[in-house]
Short mmCIF file of C-alpha atoms in Angstrom, two decimals:
data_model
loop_
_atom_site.label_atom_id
_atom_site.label_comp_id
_atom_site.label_asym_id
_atom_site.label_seq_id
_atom_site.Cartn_x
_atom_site.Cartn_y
_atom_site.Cartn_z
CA UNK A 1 -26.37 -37.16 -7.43
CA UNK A 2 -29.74 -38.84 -8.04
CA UNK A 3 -32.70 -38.49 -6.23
CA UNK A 4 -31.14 -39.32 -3.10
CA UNK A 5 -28.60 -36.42 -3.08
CA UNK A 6 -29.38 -32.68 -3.48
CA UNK A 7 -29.33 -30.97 -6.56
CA UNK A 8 -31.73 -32.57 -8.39
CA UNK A 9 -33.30 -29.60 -9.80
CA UNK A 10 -32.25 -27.42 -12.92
CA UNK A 11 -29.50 -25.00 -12.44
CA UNK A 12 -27.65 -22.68 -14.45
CA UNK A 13 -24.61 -20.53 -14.07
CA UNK A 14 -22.47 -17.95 -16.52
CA UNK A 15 -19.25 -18.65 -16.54
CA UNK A 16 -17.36 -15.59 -17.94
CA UNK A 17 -13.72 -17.77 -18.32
CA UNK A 18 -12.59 -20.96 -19.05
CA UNK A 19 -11.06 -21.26 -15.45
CA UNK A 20 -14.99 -20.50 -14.32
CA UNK A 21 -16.15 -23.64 -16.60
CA UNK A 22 -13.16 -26.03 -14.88
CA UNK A 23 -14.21 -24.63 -11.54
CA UNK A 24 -17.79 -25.76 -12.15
CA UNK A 25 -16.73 -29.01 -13.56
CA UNK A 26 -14.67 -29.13 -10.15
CA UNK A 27 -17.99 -28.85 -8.29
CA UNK A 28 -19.97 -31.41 -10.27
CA UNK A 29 -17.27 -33.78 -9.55
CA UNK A 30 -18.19 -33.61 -5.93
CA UNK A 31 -21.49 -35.21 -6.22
CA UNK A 32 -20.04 -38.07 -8.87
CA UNK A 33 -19.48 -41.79 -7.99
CA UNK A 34 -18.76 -44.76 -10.31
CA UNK A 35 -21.96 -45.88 -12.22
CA UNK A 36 -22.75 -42.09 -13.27
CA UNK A 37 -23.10 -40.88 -16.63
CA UNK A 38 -22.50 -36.82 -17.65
CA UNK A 39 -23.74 -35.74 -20.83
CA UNK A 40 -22.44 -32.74 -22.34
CA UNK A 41 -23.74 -31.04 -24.70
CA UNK A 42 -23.31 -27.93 -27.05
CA UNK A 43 -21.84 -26.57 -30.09
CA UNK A 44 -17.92 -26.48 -30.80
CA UNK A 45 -16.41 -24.39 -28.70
CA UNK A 46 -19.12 -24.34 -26.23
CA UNK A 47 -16.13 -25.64 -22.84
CA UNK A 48 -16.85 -29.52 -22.74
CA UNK A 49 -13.40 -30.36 -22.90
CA UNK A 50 -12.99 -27.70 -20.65
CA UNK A 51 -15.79 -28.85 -18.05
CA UNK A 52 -14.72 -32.59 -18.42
CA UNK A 53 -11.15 -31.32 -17.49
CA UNK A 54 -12.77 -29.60 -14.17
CA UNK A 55 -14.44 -33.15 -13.65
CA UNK A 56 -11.34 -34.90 -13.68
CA UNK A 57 -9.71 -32.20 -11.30
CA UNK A 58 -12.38 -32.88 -8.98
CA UNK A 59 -12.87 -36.26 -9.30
CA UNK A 60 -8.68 -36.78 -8.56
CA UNK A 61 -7.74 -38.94 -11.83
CA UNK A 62 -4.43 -39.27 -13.03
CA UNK A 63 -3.44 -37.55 -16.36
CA UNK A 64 -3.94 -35.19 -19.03
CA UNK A 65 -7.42 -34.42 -19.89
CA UNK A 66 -7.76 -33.70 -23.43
CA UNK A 67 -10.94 -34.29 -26.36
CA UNK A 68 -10.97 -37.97 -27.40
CA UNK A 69 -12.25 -36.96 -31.34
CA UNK A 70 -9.72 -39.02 -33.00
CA UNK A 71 -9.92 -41.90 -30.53
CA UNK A 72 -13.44 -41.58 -29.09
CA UNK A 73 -12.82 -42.42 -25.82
CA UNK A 74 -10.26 -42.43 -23.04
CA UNK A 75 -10.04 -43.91 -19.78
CA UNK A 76 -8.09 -42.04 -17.20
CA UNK A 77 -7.08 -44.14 -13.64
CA UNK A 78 -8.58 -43.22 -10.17
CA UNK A 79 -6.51 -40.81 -7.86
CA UNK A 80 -6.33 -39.19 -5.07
CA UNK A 81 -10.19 -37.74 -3.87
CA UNK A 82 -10.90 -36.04 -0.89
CA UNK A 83 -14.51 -36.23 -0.84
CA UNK A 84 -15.11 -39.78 -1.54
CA UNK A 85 -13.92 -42.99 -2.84
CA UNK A 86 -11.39 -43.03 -5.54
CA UNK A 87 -13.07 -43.64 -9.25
CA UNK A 88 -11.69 -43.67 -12.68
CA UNK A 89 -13.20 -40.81 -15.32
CA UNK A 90 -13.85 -42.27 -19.18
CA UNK A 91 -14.25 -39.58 -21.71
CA UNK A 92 -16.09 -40.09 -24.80
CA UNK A 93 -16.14 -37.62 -27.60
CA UNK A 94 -19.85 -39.34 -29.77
CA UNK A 95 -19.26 -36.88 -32.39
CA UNK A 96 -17.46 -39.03 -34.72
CA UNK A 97 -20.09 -42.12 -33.82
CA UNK A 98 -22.91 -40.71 -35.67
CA UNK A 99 -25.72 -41.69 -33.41
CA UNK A 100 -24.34 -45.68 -34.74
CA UNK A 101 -25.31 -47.63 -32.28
CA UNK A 102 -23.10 -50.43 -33.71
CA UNK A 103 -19.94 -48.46 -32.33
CA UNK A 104 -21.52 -47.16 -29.03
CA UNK A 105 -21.72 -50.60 -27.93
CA UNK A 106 -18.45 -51.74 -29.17
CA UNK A 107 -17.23 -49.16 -26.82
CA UNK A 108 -18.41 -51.04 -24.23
CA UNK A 109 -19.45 -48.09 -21.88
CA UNK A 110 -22.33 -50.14 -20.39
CA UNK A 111 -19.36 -52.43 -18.37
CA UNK A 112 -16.94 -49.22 -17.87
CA UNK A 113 -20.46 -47.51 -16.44
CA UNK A 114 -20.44 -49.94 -12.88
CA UNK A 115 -16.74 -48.56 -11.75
CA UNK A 116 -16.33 -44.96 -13.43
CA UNK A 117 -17.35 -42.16 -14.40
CA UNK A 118 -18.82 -41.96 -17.82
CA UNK A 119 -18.50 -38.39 -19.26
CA UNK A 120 -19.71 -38.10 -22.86
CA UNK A 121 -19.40 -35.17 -24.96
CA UNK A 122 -22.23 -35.12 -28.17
CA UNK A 123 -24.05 -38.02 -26.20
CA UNK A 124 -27.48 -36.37 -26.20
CA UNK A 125 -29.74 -38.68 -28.35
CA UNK A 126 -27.30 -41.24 -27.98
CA UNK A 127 -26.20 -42.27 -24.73
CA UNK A 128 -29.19 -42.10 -22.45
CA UNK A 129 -30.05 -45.68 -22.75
CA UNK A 130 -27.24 -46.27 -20.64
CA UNK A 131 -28.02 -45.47 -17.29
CA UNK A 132 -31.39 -45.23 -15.40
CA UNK A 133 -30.77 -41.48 -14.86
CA UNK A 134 -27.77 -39.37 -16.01
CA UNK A 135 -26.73 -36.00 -15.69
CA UNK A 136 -27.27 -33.63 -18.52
CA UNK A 137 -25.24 -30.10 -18.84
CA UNK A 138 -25.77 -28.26 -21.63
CA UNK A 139 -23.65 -25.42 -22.24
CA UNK A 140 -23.30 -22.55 -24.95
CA UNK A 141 -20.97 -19.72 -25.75
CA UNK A 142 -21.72 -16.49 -25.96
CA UNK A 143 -20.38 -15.60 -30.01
CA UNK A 144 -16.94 -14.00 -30.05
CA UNK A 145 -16.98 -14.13 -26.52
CA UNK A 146 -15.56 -16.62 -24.31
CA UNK A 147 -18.87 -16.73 -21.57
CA UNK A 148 -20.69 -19.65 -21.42
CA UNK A 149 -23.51 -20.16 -19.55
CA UNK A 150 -24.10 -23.49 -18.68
CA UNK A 151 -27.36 -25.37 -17.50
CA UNK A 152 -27.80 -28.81 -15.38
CA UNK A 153 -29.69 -31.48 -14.13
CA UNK A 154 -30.27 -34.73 -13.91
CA UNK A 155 -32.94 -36.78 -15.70
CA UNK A 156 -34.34 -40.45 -15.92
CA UNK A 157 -34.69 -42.42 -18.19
CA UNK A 158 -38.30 -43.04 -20.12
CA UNK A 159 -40.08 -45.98 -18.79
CA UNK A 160 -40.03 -48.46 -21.06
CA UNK A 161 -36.37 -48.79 -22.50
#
């Protein structure tokens, strides 16, 4: 989904369940292949587990899809797709990294980046440096409520880094 595939511009949708966030993760999925990187953000609560669980769905990977906080990140294996070539998912949770770039690149996502998926949750201000473009959804919950609305698009990197 760069500038080579539709969809470039800014969207946004409200997503009045948690099945609706899934469902739009679902969608996303459709326009993934390995080398791109998803950037969620938003506040606790907001549905990034719940949209990187609708990006798995969609992208056919094998296993549970649950927050990596106390491990950071989790690789899940390639399955089934219908709409394209099989392609693992890795799913970072950068909360607990503090914006240390010491333990971003011990990660290693910059290798993991050329035959998956990269989703990472808190990556904003982080992450970027990564990829030459990457998709960035930023979602927030509507208080005591469980809408979100959710906006994307995908933007380049800077010149320069």
């Amino acid at each position: 989904m760069g500038e080579d595939r539709p969809g470039t511009a800014r969207q946004r949708r409200v997503l009045p369940t948690v099945a609706d966030t899934e469902a739009l993760g679902r969608e996303l999925a459709t326009g993934l292949r390995a080398g791109d990187l998803v950037i969620l953000d938003g506040p606790l609560g907001a549905g990034k587990t719940a949209l990187t669980r609708g990006i798995a769905a969609g992208l056919g990977v094998k296993g549970r899809v649950s927050s990596p906080t106390f491990i950071i990140a989790r690789q899940h294996r390639a399955g089934e797709r219908t709409d394209g070539p099989p392609v693992p998912l890795v799913h970072v949770d950068a909360y607990r990294l503090g914006g240390s770039l010491d333990e971003l690149d011990a990660l290693d996502l910059d290798t993991d980046l050329h035959h998956a998926v990269v989703v990472v949750e808190w990556g904003g201000g982080v992450v970027e440096h990564l990829a030459e473009r990457h998709l960035l959804v930023r979602l927030i919950r509507e208080p005591d409520s469980d809408v979100r609305t959710a906006t994307w698009e995908w933007v380049r990197r800077p010149d320069g880094d």
